[in-house]
mmCIF file of C-alpha atoms in Angstrom:
data_model
loop_
_atom_site.group_PDB
_atom_site.id
_atom_site.type_symbol
_atom_site.label_atom_id
_atom_site.label_comp_id
_atom_site.label_asym_id
_atom_site.label_seq_id
_atom_site.Cartn_x
_atom_site.Cartn_y
_atom_site.Cartn_z
ATOM 1 C CA UNK A 1 203.097 160.372 -71.605
ATOM 2 C CA UNK A 2 202.484 158.394 -68.440
ATOM 3 C CA UNK A 3 199.249 156.488 -68.046
ATOM 4 C CA UNK A 4 197.875 158.817 -65.336
ATOM 5 C CA UNK A 5 198.717 161.885 -67.411
ATOM 6 C CA UNK A 6 197.210 160.261 -70.524
ATOM 7 C CA UNK A 7 193.974 159.513 -68.648
ATOM 8 C CA UNK A 8 193.924 163.082 -67.299
ATOM 9 C CA UNK A 9 194.388 164.531 -70.817
ATOM 10 C CA UNK A 10 191.721 162.161 -72.181
ATOM 11 C CA UNK A 11 189.139 163.309 -69.628
ATOM 12 C CA UNK A 12 189.967 167.005 -70.095
ATOM 13 C CA UNK A 13 189.950 166.793 -73.881
ATOM 14 C CA UNK A 14 186.587 164.995 -73.930
ATOM 15 C CA UNK A 15 185.086 167.527 -71.522
ATOM 16 C CA UNK A 16 186.282 170.492 -73.558
ATOM 17 C CA UNK A 17 185.260 168.915 -76.852
ATOM 18 C CA UNK A 18 181.778 168.654 -75.378
ATOM 19 C CA UNK A 19 181.779 172.110 -73.749
ATOM 20 C CA UNK A 20 183.065 173.818 -76.880
ATOM 21 C CA UNK A 21 180.725 171.896 -79.169
ATOM 22 C CA UNK A 22 177.713 173.010 -77.134
ATOM 23 C CA UNK A 23 178.769 176.615 -77.716
ATOM 24 C CA UNK A 24 179.169 176.035 -81.456
ATOM 25 C CA UNK A 25 176.152 173.928 -82.369
ATOM 26 C CA UNK A 26 172.656 173.568 -80.837
ATOM 27 C CA UNK A 27 172.688 169.815 -80.128
ATOM 28 C CA UNK A 28 170.226 170.491 -77.325
ATOM 29 C CA UNK A 29 168.175 173.658 -77.852
ATOM 30 C CA UNK A 30 167.640 174.316 -74.136
ATOM 31 C CA UNK A 31 171.355 174.055 -73.271
ATOM 32 C CA UNK A 32 172.369 176.088 -76.312
ATOM 33 C CA UNK A 33 169.768 178.735 -75.416
ATOM 34 C CA UNK A 34 171.105 178.899 -71.871
ATOM 35 C CA UNK A 35 174.639 179.363 -73.258
ATOM 36 C CA UNK A 36 173.436 182.123 -75.573
ATOM 37 C CA UNK A 37 171.770 183.991 -72.700
ATOM 38 C CA UNK A 38 174.932 183.723 -70.591
ATOM 39 C CA UNK A 39 177.115 184.980 -73.430
ATOM 40 C CA UNK A 40 174.777 187.961 -73.905
ATOM 41 C CA UNK A 41 175.522 188.819 -70.243
ATOM 42 C CA UNK A 42 179.282 188.324 -70.755
ATOM 43 C CA UNK A 43 179.167 190.351 -73.975
ATOM 44 C CA UNK A 44 177.527 193.338 -72.289
ATOM 45 C CA UNK A 45 179.976 193.165 -69.368
ATOM 46 C CA UNK A 46 182.975 193.650 -71.661
ATOM 47 C CA UNK A 47 181.166 196.039 -74.058
ATOM 48 C CA UNK A 48 182.305 194.039 -77.065
ATOM 49 C CA UNK A 49 179.949 195.953 -79.376
ATOM 50 C CA UNK A 50 182.536 198.746 -79.277
ATOM 51 C CA UNK A 51 184.860 196.355 -81.112
ATOM 52 C CA UNK A 52 182.204 195.125 -83.542
ATOM 53 C CA UNK A 53 181.927 191.727 -81.840
ATOM 54 C CA UNK A 54 178.455 190.281 -81.273
ATOM 55 C CA UNK A 55 177.596 187.981 -78.372
ATOM 56 C CA UNK A 56 177.249 185.100 -80.854
ATOM 57 C CA UNK A 57 180.718 185.829 -82.298
ATOM 58 C CA UNK A 58 182.142 185.835 -78.768
ATOM 59 C CA UNK A 59 180.449 182.517 -78.018
ATOM 60 C CA UNK A 60 181.806 181.011 -81.242
ATOM 61 C CA UNK A 61 185.346 182.208 -80.520
ATOM 62 C CA UNK A 62 185.325 180.706 -77.016
ATOM 63 C CA UNK A 63 183.735 177.463 -78.262
ATOM 64 C CA UNK A 64 186.193 177.244 -81.152
ATOM 65 C CA UNK A 65 189.154 177.781 -78.835
ATOM 66 C CA UNK A 66 187.876 175.051 -76.527
ATOM 67 C CA UNK A 67 187.332 172.514 -79.327
ATOM 68 C CA UNK A 68 190.613 173.276 -81.110
ATOM 69 C CA UNK A 69 192.609 173.217 -77.874
ATOM 70 C CA UNK A 70 190.950 169.976 -76.748
ATOM 71 C CA UNK A 71 192.191 168.348 -79.953
ATOM 72 C CA UNK A 72 195.602 170.005 -79.697
ATOM 73 C CA UNK A 73 196.097 168.578 -76.196
ATOM 74 C CA UNK A 74 197.233 165.374 -77.932
ATOM 75 C CA UNK A 75 199.682 167.032 -80.337
ATOM 76 C CA UNK A 76 200.920 170.159 -78.566
ATOM 77 C CA UNK A 77 199.938 169.609 -74.919
ATOM 78 C CA UNK A 78 201.791 172.590 -73.446
ATOM 79 C CA UNK A 79 200.457 175.054 -76.040
ATOM 80 C CA UNK A 80 196.879 173.782 -75.733
ATOM 81 C CA UNK A 81 197.109 173.790 -71.930
ATOM 82 C CA UNK A 82 198.268 177.401 -72.012
ATOM 83 C CA UNK A 83 195.370 178.431 -74.283
ATOM 84 C CA UNK A 84 192.802 176.657 -72.094
ATOM 85 C CA UNK A 85 194.433 178.027 -68.932
ATOM 86 C CA UNK A 86 193.962 181.551 -70.367
ATOM 87 C CA UNK A 87 190.352 180.812 -71.377
ATOM 88 C CA UNK A 88 189.602 179.537 -67.874
ATOM 89 C CA UNK A 89 191.318 182.593 -66.372
ATOM 90 C CA UNK A 90 189.011 184.774 -68.451
ATOM 91 C CA UNK A 91 186.025 182.734 -67.295
ATOM 92 C CA UNK A 92 187.008 183.132 -63.649
ATOM 93 C CA UNK A 93 187.468 186.894 -64.086
ATOM 94 C CA UNK A 94 184.096 187.142 -65.834
ATOM 95 C CA UNK A 95 182.286 185.280 -63.060
ATOM 96 C CA UNK A 96 183.996 187.385 -60.390
ATOM 97 C CA UNK A 97 183.077 190.641 -62.162
ATOM 98 C CA UNK A 98 179.470 189.473 -62.485
ATOM 99 C CA UNK A 99 179.467 188.589 -58.768
ATOM 100 C CA UNK A 100 178.353 185.050 -59.537
ATOM 101 C CA UNK A 101 178.128 182.366 -56.874
ATOM 102 C CA UNK A 102 181.298 180.683 -55.588
ATOM 103 C CA UNK A 103 180.160 177.462 -57.302
ATOM 104 C CA UNK A 104 180.099 179.184 -60.696
ATOM 105 C CA UNK A 105 183.578 180.571 -60.063
ATOM 106 C CA UNK A 106 184.971 177.256 -58.777
ATOM 107 C CA UNK A 107 184.299 175.290 -61.980
ATOM 108 C CA UNK A 108 186.545 177.308 -64.334
ATOM 109 C CA UNK A 109 189.043 177.836 -61.498
ATOM 110 C CA UNK A 110 189.353 174.063 -61.059
ATOM 111 C CA UNK A 111 189.804 173.487 -64.779
ATOM 112 C CA UNK A 112 192.311 176.338 -64.876
ATOM 113 C CA UNK A 113 194.271 174.606 -62.127
ATOM 114 C CA UNK A 114 194.195 171.353 -64.124
ATOM 115 C CA UNK A 115 195.645 173.093 -67.191
ATOM 116 C CA UNK A 116 198.221 174.851 -65.033
ATOM 117 C CA UNK A 117 199.314 171.461 -63.704
ATOM 118 C CA UNK A 118 199.617 170.138 -67.254
ATOM 119 C CA UNK A 119 201.866 173.113 -67.990
ATOM 120 C CA UNK A 120 204.211 172.751 -65.033
ATOM 121 C CA UNK A 121 204.408 169.011 -64.421
ATOM 122 C CA UNK A 122 207.113 167.472 -66.607
ATOM 123 C CA UNK A 123 205.934 165.008 -69.238
ATOM 124 C CA UNK A 124 208.909 162.698 -68.837
ATOM 125 C CA UNK A 125 209.683 162.836 -72.564
ATOM 126 C CA UNK A 126 213.106 164.418 -72.053
ATOM 127 C CA UNK A 127 214.080 161.631 -69.660
ATOM 128 C CA UNK A 128 213.024 158.916 -72.102
ATOM 129 C CA UNK A 129 214.848 160.713 -74.951
ATOM 130 C CA UNK A 130 218.024 160.858 -72.840
ATOM 131 C CA UNK A 131 217.780 157.148 -72.008
ATOM 132 C CA UNK A 132 217.267 156.295 -75.693
ATOM 133 C CA UNK A 133 220.356 158.315 -76.674
ATOM 134 C CA UNK A 134 222.502 156.588 -74.037
ATOM 135 C CA UNK A 135 221.479 153.164 -75.269
ATOM 136 C CA UNK A 136 222.602 153.950 -78.837
#
């Protein structure tokens, strides 16, 4: 991984470790309460009660995906980027359906773009593997 890409992955993984952790554990009661109220809104939008999923379960699933994928960015970067790209796509769709402000839509859209870039920009590993094979 190049140094710019490594820095980019470091920043994204730290941000999503923090964002997911806030959804999973009430480190700060006011922030956690705000998250819970938002997920109640998201839960009712998608009528998840029909599937037996509570708003808290939904919040835990999203938070768990964010934390797990943030850690997986270092081991399986393409897979984790795809998962987080999908999560951010869902977040964008949710904010659009709720007719939220452009600022609330722009945040997950920007992160989605970041994960899309991690998916499509080559890592350079194949090139270094080819050079190593030629030198043997």
